Amino acid sequence: MRTIFTIVCLLITPNLPAPTIAYQSNEICAGVTDEPIEQCAEICETVCTSRHFDLLVPFVMLSEGFEATAYPDGYTSKGKRRYSYGYGTKAPHSNATITQPKAAELLVQHLERLCFHETLTVLDDHWQRMVLVSSLYNLGSFGPNLQKSIRANDTYLMQQSLQLYVNFNGEPLAGLVTRRARECRLLAMTTEQAENYIKTLEDGQN
């Protein structure tokens, strides 16, 4: 069953602003979570609220950067070379190319699915969920320390755990150090503070 999810969001939570991003979420309730529509209010508030999700997307875009052509991006669990493109989404092969609009579409679809990761369901703070979706998108999975801190709903422990994930091929990577530091700052911010902070990042001020 396919449902026009943004319309459902507005019906359930009529005071929320309409999403400013063209979400590809018409399968989310009925397809991804298998929840009946009448139980989707929390999902609407978590994913469709432009106040949260519309901050997440540009932050991930800034953090990932855009690459039109496929590039090597580590290895799979079976030791096979992995390639990414766009804003860090999986490329089908080493010679693949992608446009920015298509890359943005794939990114939004991927982030939407990560919003439903079972580890994040314990968090009441929807903005913190969004920040950790950024981390999850980059890391691929939550390590045991980070998972434990999330389940404890402890912001300080989450920040300490996030700072452990800065290595690539066994060495600290400057881009990862910067990203983890920014995510740690965002975890402790209100939505209003995060909005201002991300704007400074977009303006190249930090």
Short mmCIF file of C-alpha atoms in Angstrom, two decimals:
data_model
loop_
_atom_site.label_atom_id
_atom_site.label_comp_id
_atom_site.label_asym_id
_atom_site.label_seq_id
_atom_site.Cartn_x
_atom_site.Cartn_y
_atom_site.Cartn_z
CA MET A 1 0.00 0.00 0.00
CA ARG A 2 1.37 3.43 -0.93
CA THR A 3 0.32 6.52 1.00
CA ILE A 4 1.12 10.14 0.26
CA PHE A 5 2.91 10.56 3.54
CA THR A 6 3.26 14.32 3.67
CA ILE A 7 -0.52 14.69 3.39
CA VAL A 8 -0.97 12.20 6.23
CA CYS A 9 1.49 14.23 8.32
CA LEU A 10 -0.45 17.41 7.83
CA LEU A 11 -3.71 15.68 8.69
CA ILE A 12 -2.36 14.16 11.90
CA THR A 13 -0.32 17.17 12.99
CA PRO A 14 -2.07 20.15 11.38
CA ASN A 15 0.00 22.77 13.25
CA LEU A 16 3.30 21.57 11.80
CA PRO A 17 4.82 23.51 8.90
CA ALA A 18 4.72 21.81 5.54
CA PRO A 19 8.00 20.07 4.70
CA THR A 20 10.23 22.18 2.47
CA ILE A 21 12.08 19.17 1.06
CA ALA A 22 10.45 16.96 -1.57
CA TYR A 23 10.37 13.85 0.60
CA GLN A 24 10.21 10.45 -1.04
CA SER A 25 8.30 9.04 1.93
CA ASN A 26 5.12 7.66 0.43
CA GLU A 27 6.08 4.15 1.54
CA ILE A 28 7.26 4.94 5.04
CA CYS A 29 4.25 4.06 7.19
CA ALA A 30 2.82 1.26 5.16
CA GLY A 31 6.04 -0.04 3.66
CA VAL A 32 8.97 0.53 5.99
CA THR A 33 7.50 0.44 9.49
CA ASP A 34 4.43 -1.72 8.80
CA GLU A 35 2.54 0.55 11.20
CA PRO A 36 -1.12 1.40 10.49
CA ILE A 37 -1.60 5.02 9.48
CA GLU A 38 -3.41 5.95 12.71
CA GLN A 39 -0.25 5.06 14.69
CA CYS A 40 2.06 7.27 12.63
CA ALA A 41 1.82 10.54 14.58
CA GLU A 42 5.22 10.11 16.20
CA ILE A 43 6.80 9.17 12.88
CA CYS A 44 5.29 12.29 11.32
CA GLU A 45 6.72 14.43 14.09
CA THR A 46 10.14 12.77 13.81
CA VAL A 47 10.60 12.65 10.05
CA CYS A 48 8.26 15.04 8.31
CA THR A 49 8.68 18.06 10.55
CA SER A 50 10.77 20.42 8.48
CA ARG A 51 12.11 21.92 11.70
CA HIS A 52 14.11 18.73 12.31
CA PHE A 53 14.56 16.85 9.05
CA ASP A 54 15.22 19.95 6.98
CA LEU A 55 18.16 20.71 9.27
CA LEU A 56 19.50 17.17 9.05
CA VAL A 57 19.68 17.02 5.26
CA PRO A 58 21.85 20.13 4.66
CA PHE A 59 24.12 19.15 7.55
CA VAL A 60 24.76 15.73 6.01
CA MET A 61 25.27 17.32 2.61
CA LEU A 62 27.86 19.69 4.05
CA SER A 63 29.54 16.87 5.93
CA GLU A 64 29.67 14.46 3.00
CA GLY A 65 30.32 16.83 0.12
CA PHE A 66 29.18 16.04 -3.42
CA GLU A 67 31.00 13.78 -5.87
CA ALA A 68 29.50 13.30 -9.33
CA THR A 69 31.62 10.23 -10.10
CA ALA A 70 32.08 7.06 -8.08
CA TYR A 71 35.05 6.89 -5.72
CA PRO A 72 36.57 4.09 -3.58
CA ASP A 73 34.96 4.10 -0.14
CA GLY A 74 36.44 1.25 1.85
CA TYR A 75 35.59 -2.42 1.63
CA THR A 76 32.57 -4.61 2.27
CA SER A 77 32.54 -7.26 5.01
CA LYS A 78 33.57 -9.75 2.30
CA GLY A 79 36.64 -7.71 1.38
CA LYS A 80 35.22 -6.36 -1.88
CA ARG A 81 35.96 -2.77 -2.85
CA ARG A 82 33.01 -0.49 -2.15
CA TYR A 83 32.22 2.63 -4.20
CA SER A 84 30.14 5.67 -3.30
CA TYR A 85 28.99 8.78 -5.15
CA GLY A 86 26.73 11.79 -4.74
CA TYR A 87 26.44 12.58 -1.05
CA GLY A 88 27.97 9.32 0.08
CA THR A 89 25.36 6.85 -1.16
CA LYS A 90 26.36 3.50 -2.58
CA ALA A 91 27.38 3.56 -6.24
CA PRO A 92 26.38 0.61 -8.47
CA HIS A 93 29.87 0.32 -10.00
CA SER A 94 33.24 2.06 -10.17
CA ASN A 95 32.37 4.13 -13.26
CA ALA A 96 28.96 5.34 -12.11
CA THR A 97 28.00 9.02 -12.25
CA ILE A 98 25.15 10.97 -10.69
CA THR A 99 23.60 14.45 -10.84
CA GLN A 100 23.14 16.60 -7.75
CA PRO A 101 19.32 16.46 -7.83
CA LYS A 102 19.36 12.66 -8.05
CA ALA A 103 22.03 12.46 -5.33
CA ALA A 104 19.89 14.64 -3.05
CA GLU A 105 16.87 12.40 -3.71
CA LEU A 106 18.82 9.25 -2.82
CA LEU A 107 20.21 10.90 0.30
CA VAL A 108 16.77 11.89 1.57
CA GLN A 109 15.43 8.39 0.96
CA HIS A 110 18.34 6.86 2.86
CA LEU A 111 18.10 9.27 5.80
CA GLU A 112 14.37 8.67 6.11
CA ARG A 113 14.93 4.95 6.51
CA LEU A 114 17.66 5.47 9.10
CA CYS A 115 15.23 7.51 11.21
CA PHE A 116 13.55 4.22 12.12
CA HIS A 117 16.67 2.47 13.41
CA GLU A 118 15.59 0.52 16.50
CA THR A 119 18.39 1.91 18.68
CA LEU A 120 17.08 5.46 18.23
CA THR A 121 13.52 4.69 19.35
CA VAL A 122 14.50 5.10 23.03
CA LEU A 123 15.28 8.80 22.54
CA ASP A 124 12.54 11.30 23.33
CA ASP A 125 14.50 14.22 21.91
CA HIS A 126 13.71 14.20 18.20
CA TRP A 127 16.55 16.56 17.33
CA GLN A 128 19.07 14.22 18.99
CA ARG A 129 17.64 11.42 16.87
CA MET A 130 18.35 13.46 13.76
CA VAL A 131 21.95 14.15 14.81
CA LEU A 132 22.53 10.46 15.41
CA VAL A 133 20.99 9.64 12.03
CA SER A 134 23.82 11.73 10.57
CA SER A 135 26.33 9.66 12.53
CA LEU A 136 24.68 6.40 11.51
CA TYR A 137 24.67 7.42 7.85
CA ASN A 138 28.40 8.02 8.03
CA LEU A 139 29.37 5.06 10.23
CA GLY A 140 27.07 2.41 8.80
CA SER A 141 26.24 1.05 12.28
CA PHE A 142 26.42 2.01 15.93
CA GLY A 143 29.33 0.50 17.82
CA PRO A 144 28.73 -1.07 21.25
CA ASN A 145 29.85 2.00 23.25
CA LEU A 146 27.70 4.39 21.25
CA GLN A 147 24.76 2.01 21.33
CA LYS A 148 25.04 1.74 25.11
CA SER A 149 25.15 5.52 25.57
CA ILE A 150 22.08 5.98 23.34
CA ARG A 151 20.12 3.39 25.27
CA ALA A 152 21.11 5.15 28.49
CA ASN A 153 19.79 8.40 26.95
CA ASP A 154 22.93 10.12 28.23
CA THR A 155 24.01 13.07 26.08
CA TYR A 156 27.48 13.34 27.64
CA LEU A 157 28.21 9.64 27.07
CA MET A 158 26.92 9.92 23.50
CA GLN A 159 29.33 12.77 22.88
CA GLN A 160 32.24 10.85 24.39
CA SER A 161 31.41 7.75 22.37
CA LEU A 162 31.03 9.65 19.09
CA GLN A 163 34.54 11.05 19.41
CA LEU A 164 35.94 7.52 19.20
CA TYR A 165 34.82 7.19 15.57
CA VAL A 166 37.37 9.37 13.79
CA ASN A 167 39.68 6.82 12.16
CA PHE A 168 39.92 5.67 8.56
CA ASN A 169 42.24 2.74 7.79
CA GLY A 170 43.48 2.92 11.37
CA GLU A 171 44.44 6.59 11.32
CA PRO A 172 42.56 9.74 12.46
CA LEU A 173 41.01 11.54 9.49
CA ALA A 174 40.66 15.31 9.77
CA GLY A 175 37.24 15.31 8.12
CA LEU A 176 35.91 12.73 10.57
CA VAL A 177 37.37 14.59 13.55
CA THR A 178 35.57 17.74 12.39
CA ARG A 179 32.30 15.91 11.73
CA ARG A 180 32.26 14.18 15.11
CA ALA A 181 33.03 17.48 16.87
CA ARG A 182 30.13 19.15 15.05
CA GLU A 183 27.76 16.28 15.85
CA CYS A 184 28.77 16.46 19.51
CA ARG A 185 27.96 20.17 19.57
CA LEU A 186 24.64 19.61 17.84
CA LEU A 187 23.62 16.91 20.34
CA ALA A 188 23.65 19.48 23.14
CA MET A 189 21.77 22.17 21.18
CA THR A 190 18.12 23.06 21.00
CA THR A 191 16.54 23.07 17.56
CA GLU A 192 16.81 26.87 17.44
CA GLN A 193 20.51 26.78 18.32
CA ALA A 194 21.13 24.02 15.76
CA GLU A 195 19.37 26.03 13.08
CA ASN A 196 21.69 29.00 13.68
CA TYR A 197 24.78 26.79 13.91
CA ILE A 198 24.09 24.95 10.66
CA LYS A 199 23.50 28.27 8.94
CA THR A 200 26.99 29.38 10.01
CA LEU A 201 28.36 26.14 8.54
CA GLU A 202 26.53 26.76 5.27
CA ASP A 203 27.95 30.27 5.21
CA GLY A 204 31.45 28.88 5.75
CA GLN A 205 31.87 30.65 9.07
CA ASN A 206 32.87 27.58 11.09
#
